[in-house]
Amino acid sequence: MKKKMVSILMAAVMAVSVLTGCGKSNVEAAGQNSAKETEEKTKEDGKEDKDVLRVGMECAYAPFNWTQESPGVSNGETAVPIYGSNYYAYGYDVMMAKKIADYLGMELEIHKVEWDTIGLAMDSGEYDCIIAGMGKTPEREASYAFTTPYYYRDNCLTVKAGSGLEDITSLSDLAGKGIVVTTQTGTGWISLQEQIPDRVEGANYATTAECFMAVSNGVADAALIDKPTAESALITNTDLVLITFDEGQGFVDDNGMTNVCIATRLDDTELRDKIQGALDAFNWDKEQMDEMMSVAISVQPAAN
């Protein structure tokens, strides 16, 4: 009986040993298979060892940035999906963001946001930088870290054809006319209005498209916006005219709206410096800026 009991116990120990060995082997195999599947999936997605460059912009400020329904662009390029939507973004800002992300070996992620909350959304962590035609003003420098300019823009006035203002060549020519001026809220253009003599400050709007619409509808006499945006608007708003000032007779930019820069959170100088390194490597100059802006204007969909 005793001998039989010993045999049973030995058989049980051997069975446990065999099961334990099989169990360990199966777990290791399962883990290896899982890791292999994850690695293959990562490589398949094309995101292996890549950080994400999360960028905030209006996607409603052509030709700097706009929204479109499909990824195709008329020059053969591809628009970038807008995070959390079925739409796509393109324009000068997107083109620049793609160049920077490619240079840094990062994936690009575009976040669409209202202009009035673009800084707050970045501070809350929704994205990590702003590439949105933002001028580097002294007030903004107190809140954000900026790169050097990735675009220099001229500011101008857009008026309605037949208004009698088309032949204006100097701001001083507007003296005594009492024109009603509009611009975009939350921008440095608001303070630039002060350079227009005898102006009447009309209602300002959340988007530049609304500003141009106000001029078309006769609600305002002129929209104070940058030249590329005005040129872009004229493509579809044939009733508008861009005023061209003589040399030295236009706006004097004392608040930095001419300098269009990339912003990060004030304490995120590491990302700011990485982006700056890319701009330095591109040796980005005015000629390159104007060339890429011309492309952006030419491929802009009619809806924008």
Coordinates of C-alpha atoms in Angstrom, one line a residue:
M1 CA 0.0 0.0 0.0
K2 CA 2.8 2.3 1.0
K3 CA 4.7 1.5 -2.2
K4 CA 1.5 2.3 -4.2
M5 CA 1.1 5.6 -2.5
V6 CA 4.7 6.6 -3.3
S7 CA 4.1 5.8 -6.9
I8 CA 1.0 7.9 -7.1
L9 CA 2.8 10.9 -5.5
M10 CA 5.7 10.6 -7.9
A11 CA 3.4 10.4 -10.8
A12 CA 1.6 13.6 -9.6
V13 CA 4.9 15.5 -9.2
M14 CA 5.9 14.5 -12.7
A15 CA 2.6 15.6 -14.1
V16 CA 2.8 19.0 -12.4
S17 CA 6.3 19.4 -13.6
V18 CA 5.3 18.6 -17.2
L19 CA 2.3 21.0 -17.0
T20 CA 4.4 23.8 -15.5
G21 CA 7.0 23.4 -18.2
C22 CA 4.3 23.4 -20.9
G23 CA 2.6 26.4 -19.3
K24 CA 5.8 28.5 -19.2
S25 CA 6.6 27.6 -22.8
N26 CA 3.1 28.5 -24.0
V27 CA 3.1 31.9 -22.1
E28 CA 6.5 32.8 -23.6
A29 CA 5.4 31.7 -27.0
A30 CA 2.1 33.7 -26.6
G31 CA 4.1 36.7 -25.5
Q32 CA 6.5 36.5 -28.4
N33 CA 3.7 36.1 -30.8
S34 CA 1.9 39.1 -29.3
A35 CA 5.0 41.2 -29.4
K36 CA 5.7 40.2 -33.0
E37 CA 2.1 41.0 -34.0
T38 CA 2.4 44.5 -32.4
E39 CA 5.8 45.1 -34.1
E40 CA 4.4 44.1 -37.5
K41 CA 1.3 46.3 -36.9
T42 CA 3.4 49.2 -35.9
K43 CA 5.6 48.8 -39.0
E44 CA 2.5 48.4 -41.1
D45 CA 1.1 51.7 -39.8
G46 CA 4.4 53.4 -40.5
K47 CA 4.7 54.9 -37.1
E48 CA 7.6 52.9 -35.7
D49 CA 9.7 55.0 -33.3
K50 CA 8.0 58.2 -34.4
D51 CA 6.8 61.0 -32.2
V52 CA 3.8 63.1 -33.1
L53 CA 3.9 66.7 -34.0
R54 CA 0.5 67.9 -32.8
V55 CA -0.4 71.3 -34.5
G56 CA -3.3 73.6 -33.9
M57 CA -4.7 75.9 -36.6
E58 CA -8.1 77.4 -37.7
C59 CA -8.3 75.4 -40.9
A60 CA -10.4 78.4 -42.0
Y61 CA -7.8 81.0 -42.9
A62 CA -7.0 80.5 -46.6
P63 CA -4.4 80.5 -48.0
F64 CA -2.6 79.9 -44.7
N65 CA -4.8 77.0 -43.8
W66 CA -8.2 75.6 -44.9
T67 CA -10.6 72.7 -44.7
Q68 CA -11.4 70.4 -47.6
E69 CA -13.6 67.3 -48.0
S70 CA -11.1 65.0 -49.7
P71 CA -7.3 64.5 -49.4
G72 CA -6.5 65.3 -53.1
V73 CA -4.7 68.6 -53.9
S74 CA -4.5 69.9 -57.5
N75 CA -0.7 70.0 -57.5
G76 CA -0.6 66.2 -56.7
E77 CA 0.2 66.7 -53.0
T78 CA -2.0 65.2 -50.3
A79 CA -3.9 67.1 -47.6
V80 CA -3.6 66.1 -44.0
P81 CA -6.5 64.5 -42.0
I82 CA -8.0 66.8 -39.4
Y83 CA -7.9 65.0 -36.0
G84 CA -11.2 63.7 -34.9
S85 CA -13.0 64.4 -38.2
N86 CA -13.6 63.2 -41.7
Y87 CA -12.1 66.3 -43.2
Y88 CA -8.6 67.4 -44.4
A89 CA -6.5 70.4 -44.0
Y90 CA -4.1 72.1 -46.4
G91 CA -2.6 75.5 -47.2
Y92 CA 0.7 77.3 -46.5
D93 CA 0.7 76.3 -42.8
V94 CA 0.1 72.7 -43.5
M95 CA 2.8 72.6 -46.1
M96 CA 5.2 74.0 -43.6
A97 CA 4.1 71.7 -40.9
K98 CA 4.6 68.7 -43.2
K99 CA 8.1 69.9 -44.1
I100 CA 9.0 70.2 -40.4
A101 CA 7.5 66.9 -39.3
D102 CA 9.3 65.1 -42.2
Y103 CA 12.6 66.7 -41.3
L104 CA 12.2 65.7 -37.6
G105 CA 11.0 62.2 -38.4
M106 CA 7.6 62.9 -36.7
E107 CA 4.0 62.1 -37.6
L108 CA 1.9 65.2 -38.3
E109 CA -1.4 65.6 -36.5
I110 CA -3.6 68.6 -37.4
H111 CA -6.1 69.9 -34.8
K112 CA -8.8 72.3 -35.9
V113 CA -9.6 75.1 -33.4
E114 CA -11.4 78.4 -33.2
W115 CA -8.9 81.3 -33.4
D116 CA -10.2 82.9 -30.2
T117 CA -9.2 79.8 -28.2
I118 CA -6.1 78.7 -30.1
G119 CA -3.7 79.6 -27.3
L120 CA -5.9 78.3 -24.5
A121 CA -6.3 74.9 -26.3
M122 CA -2.5 74.6 -26.6
D123 CA -2.0 75.5 -23.0
S124 CA -4.5 72.8 -22.0
G125 CA -2.5 70.2 -23.9
E126 CA -4.8 69.5 -26.9
Y127 CA -1.8 70.1 -29.2
D128 CA 1.8 71.2 -28.7
C129 CA 2.4 74.0 -31.2
I130 CA 0.5 76.6 -33.3
I131 CA 1.3 77.0 -37.0
A132 CA -1.6 79.2 -38.0
G133 CA -0.4 82.5 -39.5
M134 CA 0.2 83.9 -36.0
G135 CA 2.0 87.2 -35.7
K136 CA 4.7 87.4 -33.0
T137 CA 3.5 90.4 -31.0
P138 CA 5.0 91.6 -27.7
E139 CA 1.9 90.6 -25.9
R140 CA 2.0 87.0 -27.2
E141 CA 5.8 86.7 -26.5
A142 CA 4.9 87.0 -22.8
S143 CA 2.7 83.9 -23.1
Y144 CA 4.3 81.7 -25.7
A145 CA 7.8 80.6 -27.0
F146 CA 8.2 81.6 -30.7
T147 CA 10.5 80.6 -33.6
T148 CA 11.9 83.0 -36.1
P149 CA 9.4 83.9 -38.9
Y150 CA 8.4 81.3 -41.4
Y151 CA 6.5 83.9 -43.4
Y152 CA 6.6 87.7 -43.7
R153 CA 3.3 89.3 -44.7
D154 CA 2.1 92.8 -45.8
N155 CA -1.0 94.2 -44.3
C156 CA -3.6 95.8 -46.6
L157 CA -7.1 97.1 -47.1
T158 CA -9.8 95.3 -49.2
V159 CA -12.7 97.4 -50.4
K160 CA -15.8 96.9 -52.6
A161 CA -15.5 97.5 -56.3
G162 CA -17.3 100.7 -57.3
S163 CA -17.0 102.2 -53.8
G164 CA -14.8 105.0 -55.0
L165 CA -11.9 103.7 -52.8
E166 CA -10.2 101.6 -55.4
D167 CA -7.7 104.3 -56.4
I168 CA -6.5 105.0 -52.9
T169 CA -2.7 104.8 -52.8
S170 CA -1.9 106.2 -49.4
L171 CA -3.5 106.0 -45.9
S172 CA -3.5 109.8 -45.8
D173 CA -5.9 109.7 -48.8
L174 CA -8.5 108.3 -46.4
A175 CA -8.6 111.5 -44.3
G176 CA -12.1 112.9 -44.0
K177 CA -13.8 109.9 -45.6
G178 CA -14.9 108.3 -42.3
I179 CA -14.7 104.7 -43.7
V180 CA -16.0 101.9 -41.6
V181 CA -13.3 99.3 -41.0
T182 CA -13.5 95.7 -39.9
T183 CA -10.9 93.1 -39.1
Q184 CA -10.6 89.7 -37.3
T185 CA -11.0 89.5 -33.5
G186 CA -8.1 88.6 -31.3
T187 CA -5.4 89.8 -33.8
G188 CA -2.9 92.6 -34.0
W189 CA -4.8 94.1 -36.9
I190 CA -7.2 95.7 -34.4
S191 CA -4.5 98.1 -33.2
L192 CA -3.3 98.8 -36.8
Q193 CA -6.7 100.3 -37.4
E194 CA -5.5 103.4 -35.5
Q195 CA -3.3 104.3 -38.5
I196 CA -6.3 104.9 -40.7
P197 CA -7.3 108.6 -40.4
D198 CA -10.9 109.5 -39.5
R199 CA -11.9 105.8 -39.5
V200 CA -15.0 104.4 -37.9
E201 CA -14.4 101.1 -36.2
G202 CA -17.1 98.7 -37.3
A203 CA -17.9 95.2 -35.9
N204 CA -15.0 92.7 -35.9
Y205 CA -15.5 89.1 -36.8
A206 CA -14.1 85.7 -35.7
T207 CA -12.9 84.7 -39.2
T208 CA -11.5 86.7 -42.1
A209 CA -14.2 85.2 -44.4
E210 CA -16.8 87.1 -42.3
C211 CA -14.8 90.3 -42.6
F212 CA -14.7 90.1 -46.4
M213 CA -18.4 89.2 -46.4
A214 CA -19.1 92.4 -44.4
V215 CA -17.4 94.5 -47.1
S216 CA -19.3 92.7 -49.9
N217 CA -22.6 93.3 -48.1
G218 CA -21.9 96.9 -47.4
V219 CA -21.7 96.5 -43.6
A220 CA -18.1 97.8 -43.7
D221 CA -16.2 99.9 -46.2
A222 CA -12.9 98.1 -45.8
A223 CA -11.3 95.0 -44.3
L224 CA -7.9 95.3 -42.7
I225 CA -6.3 91.9 -43.4
D226 CA -3.0 90.6 -44.7
K227 CA -2.3 90.6 -48.5
P228 CA -2.1 86.8 -49.1
T229 CA -5.5 86.3 -47.4
A230 CA -7.0 89.2 -49.4
E231 CA -5.6 87.9 -52.7
S232 CA -7.0 84.5 -51.8
A233 CA -10.5 86.0 -51.1
L234 CA -10.5 87.9 -54.4
I235 CA -10.4 84.5 -56.3
T236 CA -14.0 83.9 -55.3
N237 CA -15.2 87.4 -54.3
T238 CA -15.0 89.2 -57.6
D239 CA -16.8 92.3 -56.2
L240 CA -13.8 93.0 -53.9
V241 CA -10.7 95.1 -54.7
L242 CA -7.3 95.0 -53.0
I243 CA -5.9 98.5 -52.3
T244 CA -2.2 98.8 -53.2
F245 CA -0.4 101.5 -51.3
D246 CA 2.6 103.4 -52.6
E247 CA 6.0 102.6 -51.0
G248 CA 6.0 103.9 -47.5
Q249 CA 2.4 105.0 -47.6
G250 CA 0.8 102.0 -46.1
F251 CA 0.7 100.5 -42.6
V252 CA 3.7 100.6 -40.3
D253 CA 3.8 97.4 -38.4
D254 CA 5.0 98.2 -34.9
N255 CA 3.3 95.2 -33.2
G256 CA 4.8 92.3 -35.0
M257 CA 1.9 91.2 -37.2
T258 CA 4.3 91.1 -40.2
N259 CA 6.4 88.4 -38.5
V260 CA 4.5 85.1 -38.8
C261 CA 6.0 82.6 -36.4
I262 CA 5.4 79.2 -34.9
A263 CA 4.4 79.1 -31.2
T264 CA 4.8 76.5 -28.5
R265 CA 3.9 76.7 -24.8
L266 CA 6.2 79.1 -23.0
D267 CA 8.0 76.4 -21.0
D268 CA 8.3 74.0 -24.0
T269 CA 11.5 75.5 -25.3
E270 CA 12.7 71.9 -26.2
L271 CA 10.0 71.6 -28.9
R272 CA 10.5 75.2 -30.0
D273 CA 14.2 74.6 -30.5
K274 CA 13.6 71.4 -32.5
I275 CA 11.3 73.2 -34.8
Q276 CA 13.7 76.2 -35.0
G277 CA 16.5 73.7 -36.0
A278 CA 14.3 72.5 -38.9
L279 CA 13.7 76.1 -40.1
D280 CA 17.5 76.8 -39.8
A281 CA 18.2 73.7 -41.8
F282 CA 15.8 74.8 -44.5
N283 CA 17.5 78.2 -44.6
W284 CA 14.0 79.5 -45.0
D285 CA 14.1 82.9 -46.7
K286 CA 11.6 85.4 -48.3
E287 CA 12.0 83.9 -51.8
Q288 CA 11.1 80.4 -50.5
M289 CA 8.2 81.9 -48.5
D290 CA 6.7 83.7 -51.5
E291 CA 7.2 80.7 -53.7
M292 CA 5.3 78.4 -51.4
M293 CA 2.6 81.0 -50.7
S294 CA 2.0 81.3 -54.5
V295 CA 1.5 77.5 -54.6
A296 CA -0.9 77.6 -51.7
I297 CA -3.0 80.3 -53.3
S298 CA -3.0 78.5 -56.7
V299 CA -4.3 75.2 -55.2
Q300 CA -6.9 76.6 -52.9
P301 CA -10.3 75.1 -53.5
A302 CA -13.0 77.5 -54.7
A303 CA -15.0 76.9 -51.5
N304 CA -12.2 78.5 -49.5

